[in-house]
Amino acid sequence: AQKITQTQPGMFVQEKEAVTLDCTYDTSDPSYGLFWYKQPSSGEMIFLIYQGSYDQQNATEGRYSLNFQKARKSANLVISASQLGDSAMYFCAMREGSGAGSYQLTFGKGTKLSVIP
Amino acid sequence: NAGVTQTPKFQVLKTGQSMTLQCAQDMNHEYMSWYRQDPGMGLRLIHYSVGAGITDQGEVPNGYNVSRSTTEDFPLRLLSAAPSQTSVYFCASSYGVEGVHEKLFFGSGTQLSVL
């Protein structure tokens, strides 16, 4: 079974609208971390937001927020007020476990977001 | 403030050739890793290291070797290149502590083609 599932290969959103990118995860470990990265067409990987499994509140970073639903094992990324520069691939990733040896991330296959003017 | 530096940015190899992808970070990160990115596959972990002298295999280690003689450097060696190793390779590092500071810092990537 895939540990990270991103079911939307591609999405379109109108400029200035909000958009939600889906991510579900699979782990039996009580300690884990969830990440979202953005990859523009230039290829670099840009960290957006982090949510720890023990965090009580949903993470927010500027226009990005993470809708963390622990019981449903989902960690959806919400981008508010989309901009043309948000057009990119978006990857959800997870770290499982704790301690040395657990810091590697497992990535989903990504969602390509296109913002329409 | 260089961050994670990868070289080269592009490389073309012939089947059977060997080469080393270089990765260096100047943030004193304990944790370093190599990923490959293939279309429709996301990023997959090749090898990782939790500190100098310590390395371990990831999801797709076959055909690759790593070593970590210093905190700063984590080279990836292709022993005998195969067309299946055509990919974009990313080196990444982190502080190796849980929480927001565990986020990975990525290099700019190496696009490798094996003919």
Coordinates of C-alpha atoms in Angstrom, one line a residue:
Chain A
A1 CA 0.0 0.0 0.0
Q2 CA 1.2 3.5 -0.8
K3 CA 2.2 5.5 2.3
I4 CA 1.3 8.8 0.7
T5 CA -1.6 9.1 -1.8
Q6 CA -2.3 12.2 -3.9
T7 CA -5.3 11.4 -5.9
Q8 CA -5.4 14.6 -8.1
P9 CA -2.8 14.3 -10.9
G10 CA -3.7 17.8 -12.1
M11 CA -5.9 20.7 -11.0
F12 CA -7.0 24.0 -12.3
V13 CA -7.9 27.1 -10.2
Q14 CA -8.9 30.6 -11.1
E15 CA -6.6 33.3 -9.9
K16 CA -7.5 34.7 -6.5
E17 CA -9.6 31.7 -5.7
A18 CA -8.8 29.2 -3.0
V19 CA -7.8 25.6 -3.8
T20 CA -7.4 22.4 -1.8
L21 CA -4.8 19.7 -2.7
D22 CA -5.6 16.3 -1.3
C23 CA -3.2 14.1 0.6
T24 CA -3.9 10.9 2.5
Y25 CA -1.2 8.9 4.4
D26 CA -0.8 5.5 5.9
T27 CA 1.2 4.8 9.0
S28 CA 0.8 2.8 12.2
D29 CA 3.5 4.9 14.0
P30 CA 2.1 7.4 16.5
S31 CA 4.9 9.8 15.8
Y32 CA 5.1 11.2 12.3
G33 CA 5.5 14.5 10.4
L34 CA 3.8 15.7 7.3
F35 CA 5.2 18.1 4.8
W36 CA 4.2 19.9 1.6
Y37 CA 6.8 20.9 -1.0
K38 CA 6.3 23.0 -4.1
Q39 CA 8.3 22.3 -7.3
P40 CA 8.0 25.0 -9.9
S41 CA 8.9 24.4 -13.6
S42 CA 12.5 25.5 -12.7
G43 CA 12.8 22.3 -10.7
E44 CA 13.8 23.3 -7.2
M45 CA 12.0 21.9 -4.2
I46 CA 10.5 24.5 -2.0
F47 CA 9.3 23.7 1.6
L48 CA 5.8 25.1 2.2
I49 CA 4.5 23.8 5.5
Y50 CA 4.9 21.2 8.2
Q51 CA 2.5 19.4 10.6
G52 CA 3.5 17.1 13.4
S53 CA 1.3 14.2 14.5
Y54 CA 1.1 15.6 18.0
D55 CA 0.3 19.1 17.0
Q56 CA -3.1 20.2 18.2
Q57 CA -3.7 23.0 15.7
N58 CA -3.6 23.0 12.0
A59 CA -0.4 24.5 10.6
T60 CA -0.5 27.8 8.7
E61 CA 2.2 29.6 6.7
G62 CA 1.0 32.8 5.1
R63 CA -1.4 31.8 2.3
Y64 CA -0.8 28.1 3.0
S65 CA -2.7 26.1 5.6
L66 CA -2.7 22.4 6.3
N67 CA -6.1 20.8 7.0
F68 CA -5.0 18.0 9.3
Q69 CA -7.6 15.3 10.0
K70 CA -5.8 12.7 12.0
A71 CA -8.6 10.2 12.3
R72 CA -9.1 10.2 8.5
K73 CA -5.3 10.3 7.9
S74 CA -5.6 13.2 5.7
A75 CA -3.3 16.3 5.4
N76 CA -4.8 18.5 2.7
L77 CA -3.0 21.7 1.6
V78 CA -5.2 24.7 1.2
I79 CA -3.8 27.7 -0.8
S80 CA -5.8 30.8 -0.4
A81 CA -6.0 33.6 -3.0
S82 CA -4.2 31.7 -5.7
Q83 CA -1.6 33.6 -7.7
L84 CA -0.1 32.8 -11.1
G85 CA 3.2 32.0 -9.4
D86 CA 1.5 29.1 -7.6
S87 CA 1.4 27.1 -10.8
A88 CA 3.7 24.2 -10.0
M89 CA 3.9 20.6 -8.9
Y90 CA 3.0 20.0 -5.2
F91 CA 4.2 17.1 -3.2
C92 CA 3.0 15.7 0.1
A93 CA 5.5 13.8 2.2
M94 CA 5.7 12.0 5.5
R95 CA 8.3 11.1 8.1
E96 CA 7.5 8.1 10.2
G97 CA 8.9 7.2 13.6
S98 CA 11.3 9.1 15.8
G99 CA 15.0 9.2 16.6
A100 CA 18.1 8.7 14.4
G101 CA 17.3 6.9 11.2
S102 CA 13.7 8.2 10.9
Y103 CA 14.3 11.5 9.1
Q104 CA 13.9 10.2 5.6
L105 CA 10.7 11.3 3.8
T106 CA 8.3 9.3 1.7
F107 CA 6.8 11.4 -1.1
G108 CA 3.5 11.2 -2.9
K109 CA 3.4 11.3 -6.7
G110 CA 2.4 14.9 -6.8
T111 CA -0.4 17.2 -8.0
K112 CA 0.2 19.6 -10.9
L113 CA -1.6 22.9 -10.1
S114 CA -2.3 25.3 -12.9
V115 CA -3.6 28.8 -12.0
I116 CA -5.7 30.4 -14.7
P117 CA -5.7 34.2 -15.1
Chain B
N1 CA 24.8 31.3 2.3
A2 CA 25.1 28.4 -0.1
G3 CA 22.8 25.8 1.5
V4 CA 23.0 22.5 -0.4
T5 CA 25.2 22.5 -3.5
Q6 CA 25.0 19.8 -6.1
T7 CA 27.3 19.3 -9.0
P8 CA 27.0 18.8 -11.9
K9 CA 23.7 20.2 -13.0
F10 CA 23.6 18.1 -16.1
Q11 CA 25.4 14.9 -17.1
V12 CA 25.2 12.4 -20.0
L13 CA 26.8 9.0 -19.6
K14 CA 27.1 5.9 -21.7
T15 CA 25.9 2.6 -20.4
G16 CA 28.6 1.1 -18.2
Q17 CA 30.3 4.3 -17.3
S18 CA 30.7 5.3 -13.6
M19 CA 30.5 8.7 -12.1
T20 CA 30.0 10.5 -8.8
L21 CA 27.4 13.1 -8.1
Q22 CA 28.7 15.6 -5.6
C23 CA 26.7 17.1 -2.7
A24 CA 27.9 19.5 -0.1
Q25 CA 26.0 21.5 2.6
D26 CA 27.3 24.3 4.8
M27 CA 24.6 24.3 7.4
N28 CA 26.2 21.7 9.7
H29 CA 23.3 19.3 9.1
E30 CA 23.6 15.8 10.5
Y31 CA 21.1 14.2 8.2
M32 CA 21.7 14.0 4.4
S33 CA 20.0 12.0 1.7
W34 CA 19.7 11.3 -2.0
Y35 CA 16.5 11.1 -3.9
R36 CA 15.7 10.4 -7.5
Q37 CA 12.7 11.8 -9.3
D38 CA 11.1 10.1 -12.2
P39 CA 8.0 11.3 -14.1
G40 CA 4.8 10.2 -12.3
M41 CA 6.8 8.6 -9.4
G42 CA 7.4 11.5 -7.0
L43 CA 10.7 11.4 -5.2
R44 CA 12.2 8.1 -4.1
L45 CA 14.9 7.7 -1.5
I46 CA 18.2 6.1 -2.6
H47 CA 20.5 6.4 0.4
Y48 CA 20.7 8.4 3.5
S49 CA 23.1 9.3 6.3
V50 CA 22.4 10.3 9.9
G51 CA 26.0 11.5 10.5
A52 CA 29.6 11.2 9.4
G53 CA 30.5 7.5 9.0
I54 CA 26.9 6.3 9.0
T55 CA 24.9 5.5 5.9
D56 CA 21.9 3.3 5.1
Q57 CA 19.8 2.2 2.2
G58 CA 16.6 3.8 1.1
E59 CA 13.8 2.5 -1.2
V60 CA 15.9 2.2 -4.4
P61 CA 19.6 1.6 -3.5
N62 CA 20.6 -0.8 -6.2
G63 CA 23.3 0.5 -8.5
Y64 CA 24.4 3.3 -6.2
N65 CA 27.0 3.7 -3.4
V66 CA 27.4 6.4 -0.9
S67 CA 29.9 7.4 1.8
R68 CA 30.0 10.1 4.4
S69 CA 33.5 10.9 5.5
T70 CA 32.6 14.5 6.7
T71 CA 29.5 16.2 7.9
E72 CA 29.5 18.5 4.9
D73 CA 29.8 16.0 2.0
F74 CA 27.7 13.2 0.8
P75 CA 28.6 11.9 -2.7
L76 CA 26.5 9.5 -4.7
R77 CA 28.4 7.0 -6.9
L78 CA 26.9 5.3 -9.9
L79 CA 29.0 2.1 -10.3
S80 CA 28.0 1.1 -13.8
A81 CA 25.4 3.4 -15.3
A82 CA 22.3 1.9 -16.9
P83 CA 19.5 3.6 -18.9
S84 CA 17.1 2.9 -16.0
Q85 CA 19.2 5.4 -13.9
T86 CA 18.2 8.2 -16.2
S87 CA 16.5 10.5 -13.8
V88 CA 16.8 13.8 -11.8
Y89 CA 18.7 13.4 -8.6
F90 CA 18.3 15.5 -5.6
C91 CA 20.5 15.8 -2.5
A92 CA 18.8 17.0 0.7
S93 CA 19.8 17.7 4.2
S94 CA 18.3 18.6 7.6
Y95 CA 19.2 19.1 11.2
G96 CA 17.9 15.7 12.1
V97 CA 15.6 16.8 14.9
E98 CA 11.9 16.3 15.0
G99 CA 9.6 19.2 14.5
V100 CA 9.5 22.0 12.0
H101 CA 13.3 22.0 11.9
E102 CA 13.3 18.5 10.4
K103 CA 12.3 19.9 7.1
L104 CA 14.6 18.9 4.2
F105 CA 16.7 21.5 2.4
F106 CA 17.2 20.4 -1.2
G107 CA 19.9 21.0 -3.7
S108 CA 19.0 22.2 -7.2
G109 CA 19.2 18.8 -8.7
T110 CA 21.2 16.9 -11.3
Q111 CA 19.7 15.8 -14.5
L112 CA 21.3 12.6 -15.6
S113 CA 20.9 10.8 -18.9
V114 CA 22.3 7.4 -19.5
L115 CA 22.5 6.4 -23.2

